[in-house]
């Protein structure tokens, strides 16, 4: 958090050393000599040194957030450090030599400092704006209007803004739209709005909802960086791991543009993009991998329109989500048994599941999330839910469950949160439960 904040100061601060040191250079070589001039140069050099060290520190913080091309970053770092060292040496030399400072060494040092400054600025610009930035303005035949969609501030787990508008599009705007927009259509592909994204590029559709493996849009960002088809191209600001995960997740969930963030508010992929994200994502302990789920069984379940996707890139743990399969019920739930050990998130909101279908939960030893929102389950389901030894988050919003069931419920130690508004549960019940289990947070919907 604080590292991010300090990192954001870099783009503001870099302009100070550039300004100070360049002014010192101008005064040194274009103004008449005299004691006043010498003292002025001392002062401006000192200001340049202090601000360049601050800028370097903020830059170092920024580099920790990742997403920059390693080679450019190295060059930028070395030249920036050279600016600091040479300017310090220059001022020290000048003060040491007193009146006789104007030696060939002094002038060489001054020129060297300016050179390092120009190079550091150049590499910095390439990193943020992409390679060839310096000359692109001179060669561009048209100016490109990149939609400046700012990150919508204060997104929270309860936001009604859609995942696309609030999170996906800002990422695309930052990392893709400078080449894929209304005017520039690299690869005949535009990304400035979702219709264009769905239309695809010169190789046809780039996004197959629900199927990241057949979506060029996703495959290209996952290609090795050295692959010439990798997006964004080499030398351009890259997607972070979290952003890659986000786009992968978004496509595997159907690439919907309407689904609001609040439907996925506690999702580890989405969480890092929300304010107060704080909570750790998939803790390493739980992510000790598991053998992949049986593909035959997975395909059988997918035939029912059930989304089955890895919870994150590179893991065999899966999310099973019935969003696109409203008729999913107890009979279909029998299919879960075969892939149960791999299920980490079981999302059955708005499905036809009943208490009986929840018998299958006893196989789901690794499930950390269970969503039963708007289903016909009753108090009897609590006993079955209690069998999920790793459960962390439970959503029973919009069910018939009530105070009696809640107060008889013996949750596992791992449970952290229950979403339970719009049920038979009353505020009194919530308070009584909270007294018994103070570490479990009950979300009763008061915003
Ligand atoms: C610096 C410019 C640039 C940036 C930034 C960029 N692209 Fe591209 N993109 C290109 C060029 C050039 C092509 C065409 C050449 C090729 O197919 O590799 C292309 C082609 C594509 C294609 C293939 C379209 C087709 O049908 O052939 C996809 C998909 C794509 N880009 C996705 C992305 C995504 C997603 C991002 C952001 C994460 C992105 N691009 C960022 C320049 C860029």
Tab-separated table of C-alpha atoms and ligand atoms in Angstrom:
chain	number	residue	atom	x	y	z
A	1	UNK	CA	0.000	0.000	0.000
A	2	UNK	CA	2.571	2.559	1.147
A	3	UNK	CA	5.033	1.255	-1.427
A	4	UNK	CA	2.441	1.839	-4.127
A	5	UNK	CA	1.832	5.332	-2.868
A	6	UNK	CA	5.506	6.245	-2.767
A	7	UNK	CA	5.951	4.722	-6.219
A	8	UNK	CA	3.251	6.993	-7.594
A	9	UNK	CA	5.308	10.005	-6.500
A	10	UNK	CA	8.047	9.087	-8.969
A	11	UNK	CA	6.441	10.482	-12.115
A	12	UNK	CA	5.838	13.759	-10.269
A	13	UNK	CA	9.265	13.969	-8.707
A	14	UNK	CA	11.458	13.083	-11.684
A	15	UNK	CA	10.798	16.487	-13.152
A	16	UNK	CA	12.626	18.292	-10.351
A	17	UNK	CA	16.135	16.912	-10.917
A	18	UNK	CA	15.678	17.284	-14.660
A	19	UNK	CA	14.733	20.925	-14.191
A	20	UNK	CA	17.379	21.810	-11.614
A	21	UNK	CA	20.305	20.097	-13.280
A	22	UNK	CA	19.414	21.453	-16.705
A	23	UNK	CA	19.159	24.988	-15.305
A	24	UNK	CA	22.540	24.567	-13.621
A	25	UNK	CA	23.948	23.590	-17.010
A	26	UNK	CA	22.399	26.573	-18.751
A	27	UNK	CA	23.719	28.974	-16.112
A	28	UNK	CA	27.165	27.428	-16.244
A	29	UNK	CA	27.537	27.772	-19.999
A	30	UNK	CA	25.370	30.664	-21.006
A	31	UNK	CA	25.817	33.221	-18.237
A	32	UNK	CA	28.653	35.564	-17.445
A	33	UNK	CA	31.041	34.399	-14.762
A	34	UNK	CA	31.207	35.852	-11.272
A	35	UNK	CA	30.881	34.869	-7.613
A	36	UNK	CA	27.112	35.252	-7.797
A	37	UNK	CA	26.938	32.779	-10.643
A	38	UNK	CA	29.183	30.294	-8.850
A	39	UNK	CA	27.033	30.415	-5.718
A	40	UNK	CA	23.882	30.060	-7.752
A	41	UNK	CA	25.279	26.955	-9.434
A	42	UNK	CA	26.196	25.467	-6.053
A	43	UNK	CA	22.687	25.998	-4.837
A	44	UNK	CA	20.930	24.660	-7.910
A	45	UNK	CA	23.236	21.647	-8.113
A	46	UNK	CA	22.493	20.858	-4.474
A	47	UNK	CA	18.749	21.089	-5.146
A	48	UNK	CA	19.221	18.837	-8.170
A	49	UNK	CA	21.116	16.296	-6.089
A	50	UNK	CA	18.536	16.147	-3.312
A	51	UNK	CA	15.626	15.859	-5.723
A	52	UNK	CA	17.365	13.269	-7.891
A	53	UNK	CA	17.974	11.108	-4.843
A	54	UNK	CA	14.327	11.413	-3.839
A	55	UNK	CA	13.199	10.634	-7.372
A	56	UNK	CA	15.503	7.610	-7.434
A	57	UNK	CA	14.053	6.373	-4.166
A	58	UNK	CA	10.456	6.749	-5.400
A	59	UNK	CA	11.461	5.133	-8.657
A	60	UNK	CA	12.832	2.164	-6.782
A	61	UNK	CA	9.485	1.848	-4.958
A	62	UNK	CA	7.662	2.040	-8.273
A	63	UNK	CA	9.826	-0.675	-9.785
A	64	UNK	CA	8.739	-3.016	-6.981
A	65	UNK	CA	5.183	-2.919	-8.275
A	66	UNK	CA	6.418	-4.639	-11.433
A	67	UNK	CA	5.017	-4.578	-14.921
A	68	UNK	CA	8.027	-2.958	-16.571
A	69	UNK	CA	10.250	-4.420	-19.191
A	70	UNK	CA	13.350	-5.655	-17.371
A	71	UNK	CA	15.997	-4.453	-19.810
A	72	UNK	CA	14.673	-0.930	-20.101
A	73	UNK	CA	14.207	-0.788	-16.369
A	74	UNK	CA	17.867	-1.753	-15.860
A	75	UNK	CA	19.077	0.940	-18.249
A	76	UNK	CA	16.861	3.520	-16.640
A	77	UNK	CA	18.063	2.514	-13.195
A	78	UNK	CA	21.781	2.623	-14.056
A	79	UNK	CA	21.625	5.937	-15.863
A	80	UNK	CA	19.556	7.458	-13.047
A	81	UNK	CA	22.080	6.277	-10.457
A	82	UNK	CA	24.807	7.750	-12.661
A	83	UNK	CA	23.016	11.120	-12.528
A	84	UNK	CA	23.040	11.027	-8.717
A	85	UNK	CA	26.691	9.998	-8.449
A	86	UNK	CA	28.066	12.352	-11.095
A	87	UNK	CA	26.156	15.367	-9.773
A	88	UNK	CA	27.361	14.721	-6.222
A	89	UNK	CA	30.931	14.308	-7.423
A	90	UNK	CA	30.651	17.468	-9.495
A	91	UNK	CA	29.482	19.621	-6.618
A	92	UNK	CA	32.042	18.117	-4.243
A	93	UNK	CA	34.823	18.783	-6.749
A	94	UNK	CA	33.687	22.318	-7.335
A	95	UNK	CA	33.573	23.133	-3.626
A	96	UNK	CA	36.921	21.465	-3.052
A	97	UNK	CA	38.619	23.463	-5.821
A	98	UNK	CA	37.140	26.761	-4.573
A	99	UNK	CA	37.911	29.529	-7.131
A	100	UNK	CA	39.868	27.289	-9.498
A	101	UNK	CA	37.100	24.893	-10.212
A	102	UNK	CA	36.874	25.480	-13.958
A	103	UNK	CA	39.205	22.678	-14.968
A	104	UNK	CA	38.702	20.304	-17.914
A	105	UNK	CA	37.620	17.658	-15.351
A	106	UNK	CA	34.871	19.920	-14.143
A	107	UNK	CA	33.534	20.528	-17.633
A	108	UNK	CA	33.769	16.867	-18.546
A	109	UNK	CA	31.827	16.013	-15.379
A	110	UNK	CA	29.154	18.563	-16.176
A	111	UNK	CA	28.674	17.233	-19.709
A	112	UNK	CA	28.662	13.668	-18.433
A	113	UNK	CA	25.939	14.538	-15.930
A	114	UNK	CA	23.802	16.069	-18.673
A	115	UNK	CA	24.319	13.022	-20.857
A	116	UNK	CA	23.295	10.661	-18.047
A	117	UNK	CA	20.279	12.866	-17.368
A	118	UNK	CA	19.166	12.771	-20.999
A	119	UNK	CA	19.612	9.006	-21.166
A	120	UNK	CA	17.802	8.360	-17.894
A	121	UNK	CA	14.917	10.534	-19.054
A	122	UNK	CA	14.892	8.798	-22.413
A	123	UNK	CA	14.743	5.273	-20.943
A	124	UNK	CA	12.122	6.380	-18.451
A	125	UNK	CA	9.994	7.728	-21.279
A	126	UNK	CA	10.387	4.536	-23.297
A	127	UNK	CA	9.244	2.526	-20.318
A	128	UNK	CA	6.079	4.446	-19.670
A	129	UNK	CA	5.157	5.363	-23.210
A	130	UNK	CA	6.621	2.451	-25.123
A	131	UNK	CA	9.704	2.125	-27.308
A	132	UNK	CA	10.111	4.683	-30.034
A	133	UNK	CA	8.024	7.179	-28.097
A	134	UNK	CA	10.477	10.005	-28.672
A	135	UNK	CA	10.142	9.852	-32.417
A	136	UNK	CA	6.593	8.613	-32.680
A	137	UNK	CA	5.196	12.129	-32.383
A	138	UNK	CA	7.328	13.237	-35.309
A	139	UNK	CA	6.209	10.397	-37.549
A	140	UNK	CA	2.575	9.961	-36.524
A	141	UNK	CA	0.234	11.175	-39.222
A	142	UNK	CA	-2.668	11.517	-36.857
A	143	UNK	CA	-3.024	12.030	-33.183
A	144	UNK	CA	-4.630	9.169	-31.391
A	145	UNK	CA	-7.285	9.785	-28.841
A	146	UNK	CA	-6.879	7.169	-26.176
A	147	UNK	CA	-9.972	7.058	-24.023
A	148	UNK	CA	-8.798	8.214	-20.655
A	149	UNK	CA	-10.952	5.965	-18.508
A	150	UNK	CA	-9.778	6.546	-15.035
A	151	UNK	CA	-10.004	3.812	-12.498
A	152	UNK	CA	-13.327	4.349	-10.831
A	153	UNK	CA	-12.320	5.260	-7.334
A	154	UNK	CA	-13.602	3.498	-4.282
A	155	UNK	CA	-14.733	0.261	-5.835
A	156	UNK	CA	-15.732	-2.046	-3.049
A	157	UNK	CA	-16.919	-5.616	-2.799
A	158	UNK	CA	-20.479	-4.266	-2.795
A	159	UNK	CA	-20.174	-1.996	-5.863
A	160	UNK	CA	-22.947	-2.191	-8.431
A	161	UNK	CA	-20.629	-1.057	-11.241
A	162	UNK	CA	-20.040	-3.905	-13.662
A	163	UNK	CA	-16.785	-5.847	-13.521
A	164	UNK	CA	-16.164	-4.791	-17.106
A	165	UNK	CA	-16.633	-1.034	-16.605
A	166	UNK	CA	-15.040	-0.847	-13.202
A	167	UNK	CA	-12.033	-3.109	-13.594
A	168	UNK	CA	-11.522	-4.742	-16.981
A	169	UNK	CA	-11.805	-1.711	-19.210
A	170	UNK	CA	-9.444	0.457	-17.150
A	171	UNK	CA	-6.816	-2.282	-17.488
A	172	UNK	CA	-7.315	-2.450	-21.256
A	173	UNK	CA	-7.217	1.348	-21.432
A	174	UNK	CA	-3.872	1.417	-19.686
A	175	UNK	CA	-2.144	-1.441	-21.391
A	176	UNK	CA	-3.770	-2.069	-24.779
A	177	UNK	CA	-5.741	0.881	-26.081
A	178	UNK	CA	-2.854	2.994	-27.231
A	179	UNK	CA	-2.528	0.558	-30.151
A	180	UNK	CA	-6.014	-0.855	-30.395
A	181	UNK	CA	-8.450	2.013	-30.510
A	182	UNK	CA	-10.793	3.910	-32.801
A	183	UNK	CA	-8.023	5.257	-34.976
A	184	UNK	CA	-5.198	2.791	-34.557
A	185	UNK	CA	-6.208	-0.748	-35.315
A	186	UNK	CA	-3.077	-2.822	-34.941
A	187	UNK	CA	-3.868	-6.287	-36.240
A	188	UNK	CA	-7.204	-4.812	-37.320
A	189	UNK	CA	-8.203	-5.196	-33.712
A	190	UNK	CA	-9.892	-2.567	-31.594
A	191	UNK	CA	-10.417	-2.586	-27.887
A	192	UNK	CA	-11.826	0.827	-27.124
A	193	UNK	CA	-15.267	-0.565	-26.459
A	194	UNK	CA	-16.701	-3.944	-25.802
A	195	UNK	CA	-18.484	-4.303	-29.163
A	196	UNK	CA	-15.179	-3.885	-30.954
A	197	UNK	CA	-13.519	-6.300	-28.571
A	198	UNK	CA	-16.185	-8.901	-29.324
A	199	UNK	CA	-15.854	-8.306	-33.068
A	200	UNK	CA	-12.219	-9.393	-33.058
A	201	UNK	CA	-9.378	-8.675	-35.478
A	202	UNK	CA	-7.870	-9.800	-38.741
A	203	UNK	CA	-7.767	-13.370	-37.499
A	204	UNK	CA	-11.412	-13.369	-36.546
A	205	UNK	CA	-12.970	-13.462	-33.135
A	206	UNK	CA	-10.489	-12.770	-30.379
A	207	UNK	CA	-12.768	-13.574	-27.477
A	208	UNK	CA	-14.832	-16.721	-27.021
A	209	UNK	CA	-16.971	-16.197	-23.919
A	210	UNK	CA	-16.288	-18.872	-21.350
A	211	UNK	CA	-13.355	-20.284	-23.263
A	212	UNK	CA	-10.058	-18.528	-22.572
A	213	UNK	CA	-8.130	-21.305	-24.278
A	214	UNK	CA	-9.696	-20.406	-27.607
A	215	UNK	CA	-9.583	-16.650	-27.111
A	216	UNK	CA	-6.620	-15.054	-28.909
A	217	UNK	CA	-7.162	-12.083	-26.650
A	218	UNK	CA	-6.176	-14.207	-23.636
A	219	UNK	CA	-3.726	-16.550	-25.320
A	220	UNK	CA	-1.623	-13.667	-26.558
A	221	UNK	CA	-1.207	-12.103	-23.147
A	222	UNK	CA	-0.160	-15.499	-21.761
A	223	UNK	CA	2.460	-16.166	-24.442
A	224	UNK	CA	6.059	-15.959	-23.398
A	225	UNK	CA	7.276	-12.341	-23.384
A	226	UNK	CA	9.871	-13.119	-26.013
A	227	UNK	CA	7.232	-14.466	-28.406
A	228	UNK	CA	6.577	-11.891	-31.091
A	229	UNK	CA	2.852	-12.463	-30.790
A	230	UNK	CA	2.909	-11.654	-27.087
A	231	UNK	CA	0.695	-8.732	-26.082
A	232	UNK	CA	1.447	-6.042	-25.145
A	233	UNK	CA	4.472	-6.159	-27.478
A	234	UNK	CA	7.978	-6.271	-26.079
A	235	UNK	CA	9.161	-2.999	-24.626
A	236	UNK	CA	5.669	-1.764	-23.823
A	237	UNK	CA	4.251	-1.615	-20.300
A	238	UNK	CA	3.293	-5.194	-19.508
A	239	UNK	CA	0.278	-6.596	-17.720
A	240	UNK	CA	0.920	-7.540	-14.121
A	241	UNK	CA	0.167	-11.067	-12.953
A	242	UNK	CA	-2.983	-9.776	-11.263
A	243	UNK	CA	-4.158	-8.133	-14.454
A	244	UNK	CA	-3.514	-11.310	-16.432
A	245	UNK	CA	-5.463	-13.297	-13.865
A	246	UNK	CA	-8.275	-10.762	-14.069
A	247	UNK	CA	-8.648	-10.930	-17.859
A	248	UNK	CA	-8.406	-14.722	-17.819
A	249	UNK	CA	-11.057	-14.900	-15.132
A	250	UNK	CA	-13.301	-12.404	-16.883
A	251	UNK	CA	-13.296	-14.335	-20.150
A	252	UNK	CA	-13.747	-17.690	-18.453
A	253	UNK	CA	-16.805	-16.225	-16.756
A	254	UNK	CA	-18.401	-15.431	-20.045
A	255	UNK	CA	-16.918	-11.991	-20.681
A	256	UNK	CA	-20.103	-10.404	-19.450
A	257	UNK	CA	-20.346	-6.636	-19.517
A	258	UNK	CA	-23.298	-6.418	-17.190
A	259	UNK	CA	-22.465	-8.473	-14.133
A	260	UNK	CA	-21.871	-6.159	-11.194
A	261	UNK	CA	-18.825	-6.395	-8.992
A	262	UNK	CA	-20.963	-7.172	-5.967
A	263	UNK	CA	-21.772	-10.592	-7.388
A	264	UNK	CA	-18.115	-11.488	-7.129
A	265	UNK	CA	-17.137	-9.199	-4.315
A	266	UNK	CA	-15.154	-11.697	-2.324
A	267	UNK	CA	-13.373	-13.206	-5.272
A	268	UNK	CA	-9.573	-13.323	-4.986
A	269	UNK	CA	-9.080	-12.270	-8.585
A	270	UNK	CA	-11.237	-9.189	-8.268
A	271	UNK	CA	-10.258	-8.226	-4.761
A	272	UNK	CA	-6.843	-6.714	-5.566
A	273	UNK	CA	-8.602	-4.141	-7.764
A	274	UNK	CA	-10.935	-2.959	-5.021
A	275	UNK	CA	-10.212	-0.403	-2.353
A	276	UNK	CA	-9.584	-1.880	1.041
A	277	UNK	CA	-8.423	-4.929	-0.843
A	278	UNK	CA	-6.028	-5.721	1.986
A	279	UNK	CA	-7.044	-9.315	2.362
A	280	UNK	CA	-4.493	-11.800	1.168
A	281	UNK	CA	-5.429	-13.687	-1.932
A	282	UNK	CA	-5.039	-17.436	-2.226
A	283	UNK	CA	-2.721	-18.140	0.630
A	284	UNK	CA	0.163	-20.318	-0.373
A	285	UNK	CA	-0.785	-22.971	2.109
A	286	UNK	CA	-4.128	-23.663	0.518
A	287	UNK	CA	-2.680	-23.457	-2.926
A	288	UNK	CA	-0.415	-26.454	-2.572
A	289	UNK	CA	-1.392	-27.908	-5.845
A	290	UNK	CA	-3.492	-30.953	-6.434
A	291	UNK	CA	-3.655	-33.360	-9.367
A	292	UNK	CA	-5.872	-32.046	-12.155
A	293	UNK	CA	-9.558	-32.878	-12.128
A	294	UNK	CA	-10.659	-35.656	-14.458
A	295	UNK	CA	-11.240	-34.005	-17.847
A	296	UNK	CA	-14.006	-36.419	-18.818
A	297	UNK	CA	-15.960	-35.499	-15.704
A	298	UNK	CA	-15.202	-31.818	-16.126
A	299	UNK	CA	-16.468	-31.885	-19.688
A	300	UNK	CA	-19.601	-33.683	-18.617
A	301	UNK	CA	-20.347	-30.914	-16.136
A	302	UNK	CA	-19.442	-28.219	-18.649
A	303	UNK	CA	-22.051	-29.697	-20.994
A	304	UNK	CA	-24.622	-28.463	-18.473
A	305	UNK	CA	-23.317	-24.916	-19.052
A	306	UNK	CA	-21.630	-24.980	-15.700
A	307	UNK	CA	-18.464	-22.879	-15.628
A	308	UNK	CA	-15.475	-24.934	-14.461
A	309	UNK	CA	-12.266	-22.911	-14.390
A	310	UNK	CA	-9.052	-22.776	-12.398
A	311	UNK	CA	-9.328	-20.352	-9.479
A	312	UNK	CA	-6.066	-18.812	-10.634
A	313	UNK	CA	-3.545	-19.334	-13.367
A	314	UNK	CA	-1.288	-22.287	-12.766
A	315	UNK	CA	-3.371	-24.167	-10.239
A	316	UNK	CA	-5.536	-27.253	-10.571
A	317	UNK	CA	-7.975	-26.048	-7.965
A	318	UNK	CA	-11.178	-25.037	-9.627
A	319	UNK	CA	-14.176	-22.853	-9.325
A	320	UNK	CA	-17.502	-24.452	-10.200
A	321	UNK	CA	-20.083	-21.825	-11.044
A	322	UNK	CA	-23.654	-22.370	-12.139
A	323	UNK	CA	-24.366	-18.781	-13.287
A	324	UNK	CA	-25.131	-19.932	-16.811
A	325	UNK	CA	-26.964	-23.080	-15.717
A	326	UNK	CA	-30.067	-21.950	-13.835
A	327	UNK	CA	-31.584	-25.442	-14.003
A	328	UNK	CA	-28.674	-26.940	-12.064
A	329	UNK	CA	-30.240	-28.911	-9.208
A	330	UNK	CA	-29.808	-31.903	-6.905
A	331	UNK	CA	-29.541	-34.455	-9.701
A	332	UNK	CA	-26.823	-32.462	-11.473
A	333	UNK	CA	-25.037	-31.953	-8.165
A	334	UNK	CA	-24.330	-35.696	-8.093
A	335	UNK	CA	-21.729	-35.017	-10.782
A	336	UNK	CA	-19.690	-32.943	-8.359
A	337	UNK	CA	-18.446	-35.928	-6.425
A	338	UNK	CA	-15.857	-36.937	-9.023
A	339	UNK	CA	-14.195	-33.529	-9.110
A	340	UNK	CA	-14.897	-32.601	-5.495
A	341	UNK	CA	-11.288	-32.602	-4.189
A	342	UNK	CA	-10.361	-29.950	-6.751
A	343	UNK	CA	-13.299	-27.682	-5.996
A	344	UNK	CA	-12.204	-24.608	-4.122
A	345	UNK	CA	-15.089	-22.296	-4.901
A	346	UNK	CA	-18.562	-23.695	-5.287
A	347	UNK	CA	-20.896	-21.032	-6.594
A	348	UNK	CA	-24.473	-22.165	-6.952
A	349	UNK	CA	-26.383	-18.899	-6.546
A	350	UNK	CA	-29.864	-18.876	-8.131
A	351	UNK	CA	-29.685	-22.595	-8.882
A	352	UNK	CA	-32.297	-25.272	-8.155
A	353	UNK	CA	-30.167	-26.895	-5.489
A	354	UNK	CA	-31.958	-27.966	-2.280
A	355	UNK	CA	-30.913	-29.392	1.070
A	356	UNK	CA	-30.771	-32.825	-0.481
A	357	UNK	CA	-28.256	-31.796	-3.145
A	358	UNK	CA	-25.997	-30.420	-0.437
A	359	UNK	CA	-25.257	-33.993	0.648
A	360	UNK	CA	-22.524	-33.735	-1.983
A	361	UNK	CA	-20.710	-31.162	0.131
A	362	UNK	CA	-19.220	-33.934	2.227
A	363	UNK	CA	-16.854	-34.697	-0.665
A	364	UNK	CA	-15.708	-31.103	-1.067
A	365	UNK	CA	-12.929	-31.125	1.480
A	366	UNK	CA	-11.047	-28.198	-0.079
A	367	UNK	CA	-13.913	-25.812	-0.664
A	368	UNK	CA	-13.237	-22.364	0.788
A	369	UNK	CA	-16.229	-20.539	-0.728
A	370	UNK	CA	-19.810	-21.602	-0.947
A	371	UNK	CA	-22.475	-19.466	-2.531
A	372	UNK	CA	-26.074	-20.580	-2.118
A	373	UNK	CA	-27.698	-17.212	-2.654
A	374	UNK	CA	-31.376	-17.279	-3.673
A	375	UNK	CA	-31.784	-21.034	-3.449
A	376	UNK	CA	-34.467	-23.126	-1.769
A	377	UNK	CA	-32.227	-24.437	1.015
A	378	UNK	CA	-33.480	-24.412	4.594
A	379	UNK	CA	-32.063	-24.607	8.109
A	380	UNK	CA	-31.312	-28.287	7.540
A	381	UNK	CA	-28.525	-27.219	5.168
A	382	UNK	CA	-26.447	-25.791	8.021
A	383	UNK	CA	-25.464	-29.233	9.258
A	384	UNK	CA	-24.198	-30.161	5.788
A	385	UNK	CA	-22.355	-26.882	5.375
A	386	UNK	CA	-20.643	-27.533	8.698
A	387	UNK	CA	-18.902	-30.505	7.049
A	388	UNK	CA	-16.813	-28.185	4.859
A	389	UNK	CA	-13.677	-28.148	6.973
A	390	UNK	CA	-11.935	-25.350	5.050
A	391	UNK	CA	-14.895	-23.116	4.387
A	392	UNK	CA	-14.042	-19.411	4.698
A	393	UNK	CA	-16.927	-17.635	3.076
A	394	UNK	CA	-20.587	-18.581	2.984
A	395	UNK	CA	-23.355	-16.817	1.121
A	396	UNK	CA	-26.939	-17.654	2.116
A	397	UNK	CA	-28.508	-14.377	1.019
A	398	UNK	CA	-32.132	-14.666	-0.034
A	399	UNK	CA	-32.756	-18.106	1.492
A	400	UNK	CA	-35.305	-19.250	4.053
A	401	UNK	CA	-32.692	-19.849	6.717
A	402	UNK	CA	-33.495	-18.175	10.011
A	403	UNK	CA	-32.296	-17.399	13.527
A	404	UNK	CA	-33.042	-20.866	14.795
A	405	UNK	CA	-30.856	-22.488	12.148
A	406	UNK	CA	-28.095	-19.939	12.513
A	407	UNK	CA	-27.866	-20.298	16.275
A	408	UNK	CA	-27.725	-24.089	16.032
A	409	UNK	CA	-24.991	-23.868	13.384
A	410	UNK	CA	-21.543	-25.007	14.528
A	411	UNK	CA	-19.168	-23.400	12.021
A	412	UNK	CA	-15.687	-24.692	11.296
A	413	UNK	CA	-12.799	-22.703	12.678
A	414	UNK	CA	-11.823	-21.495	9.203
A	415	UNK	CA	-15.092	-19.651	8.570
A	416	UNK	CA	-14.598	-15.904	8.325
A	417	UNK	CA	-17.645	-14.445	6.706
A	418	UNK	CA	-21.331	-15.123	6.205
A	419	UNK	CA	-23.478	-13.075	3.859
A	420	UNK	CA	-26.995	-13.334	5.211
A	421	UNK	CA	-29.231	-10.395	4.386
A	422	UNK	CA	-32.725	-10.888	3.027
A	423	UNK	CA	-33.254	-14.141	4.957
A	424	UNK	CA	-35.301	-15.163	7.971
A	425	UNK	CA	-32.314	-14.189	10.095
A	426	UNK	CA	-32.956	-11.108	12.228
A	427	UNK	CA	-30.600	-8.530	13.607
A	428	UNK	CA	-31.104	-10.087	17.004
A	429	UNK	CA	-30.030	-13.467	15.635
A	430	UNK	CA	-26.979	-11.920	14.036
A	431	UNK	CA	-26.001	-10.299	17.323
A	432	UNK	CA	-26.458	-13.504	19.287
A	433	UNK	CA	-24.342	-15.425	16.764
A	434	UNK	CA	-21.689	-12.739	16.790
A	435	UNK	CA	-21.399	-13.033	20.576
A	436	UNK	CA	-20.799	-16.751	20.241
A	437	UNK	CA	-18.357	-16.465	17.341
A	438	UNK	CA	-16.796	-13.012	17.450
A	439	UNK	CA	-14.231	-13.786	14.738
A	440	UNK	CA	-16.854	-14.473	12.095
A	441	UNK	CA	-18.049	-11.432	10.233
A	442	UNK	CA	-21.720	-11.398	9.366
A	443	UNK	CA	-22.684	-9.250	6.426
A	444	UNK	CA	-26.250	-8.216	7.048
A	445	UNK	CA	-26.386	-5.921	4.053
A	446	UNK	CA	-26.208	-2.576	5.807
A	447	UNK	CA	-24.041	-0.546	3.517
B	1	LIG	C1	2.356	-1.055	-28.854
B	1	LIG	C2	1.195	-1.470	-29.546
B	1	LIG	C3	0.332	-2.584	-28.987
B	1	LIG	C4	-0.152	-2.725	-27.706
B	1	LIG	C5	0.105	-1.853	-26.498
B	1	LIG	C6	-0.994	-3.890	-27.731
B	1	LIG	N1	-1.013	-4.433	-28.985
B	1	LIG	FE1	-2.136	-6.035	-29.625
B	1	LIG	N2	-1.353	-5.853	-31.499
B	1	LIG	C7	-0.403	-4.937	-31.892
B	1	LIG	C8	-0.011	-5.201	-33.271
B	1	LIG	C9	1.047	-4.410	-34.055
B	1	LIG	C10	-0.778	-6.322	-33.701
B	1	LIG	C11	-0.738	-6.980	-35.078
B	1	LIG	C12	0.451	-7.855	-35.228
B	1	LIG	C13	0.253	-9.201	-34.602
B	1	LIG	O1	-0.745	-9.858	-34.939
B	1	LIG	O2	1.060	-9.585	-33.747
B	1	LIG	C14	-1.610	-6.710	-32.558
B	1	LIG	C15	-2.516	-7.765	-32.581
B	1	LIG	C16	-3.303	-8.141	-31.516
B	1	LIG	C17	-4.267	-9.215	-31.547
B	1	LIG	C18	-4.590	-10.085	-32.725
B	1	LIG	C19	-5.747	-9.599	-33.540
B	1	LIG	C20	-5.970	-10.506	-34.717
B	1	LIG	O3	-7.135	-10.830	-34.997
B	1	LIG	O4	-4.982	-10.902	-35.329
B	1	LIG	C21	-4.815	-9.302	-30.287
B	1	LIG	C22	-5.879	-10.281	-29.820
B	1	LIG	C23	-4.191	-8.271	-29.482
B	1	LIG	N3	-3.293	-7.570	-30.256
B	1	LIG	C24	-4.492	-8.052	-28.150
B	1	LIG	C25	-3.869	-7.085	-27.356
B	1	LIG	C26	-4.137	-6.923	-25.951
B	1	LIG	C27	-5.131	-7.742	-25.135
B	1	LIG	C28	-3.344	-5.896	-25.517
B	1	LIG	C29	-3.222	-5.365	-24.108
B	1	LIG	C30	-2.974	-6.304	-23.071
B	1	LIG	C31	-2.589	-5.423	-26.665
B	1	LIG	N4	-2.937	-6.164	-27.763
B	1	LIG	C32	-1.688	-4.373	-26.623
B	1	LIG	C33	0.084	-3.883	-31.125
B	1	LIG	C34	-0.201	-3.675	-29.778
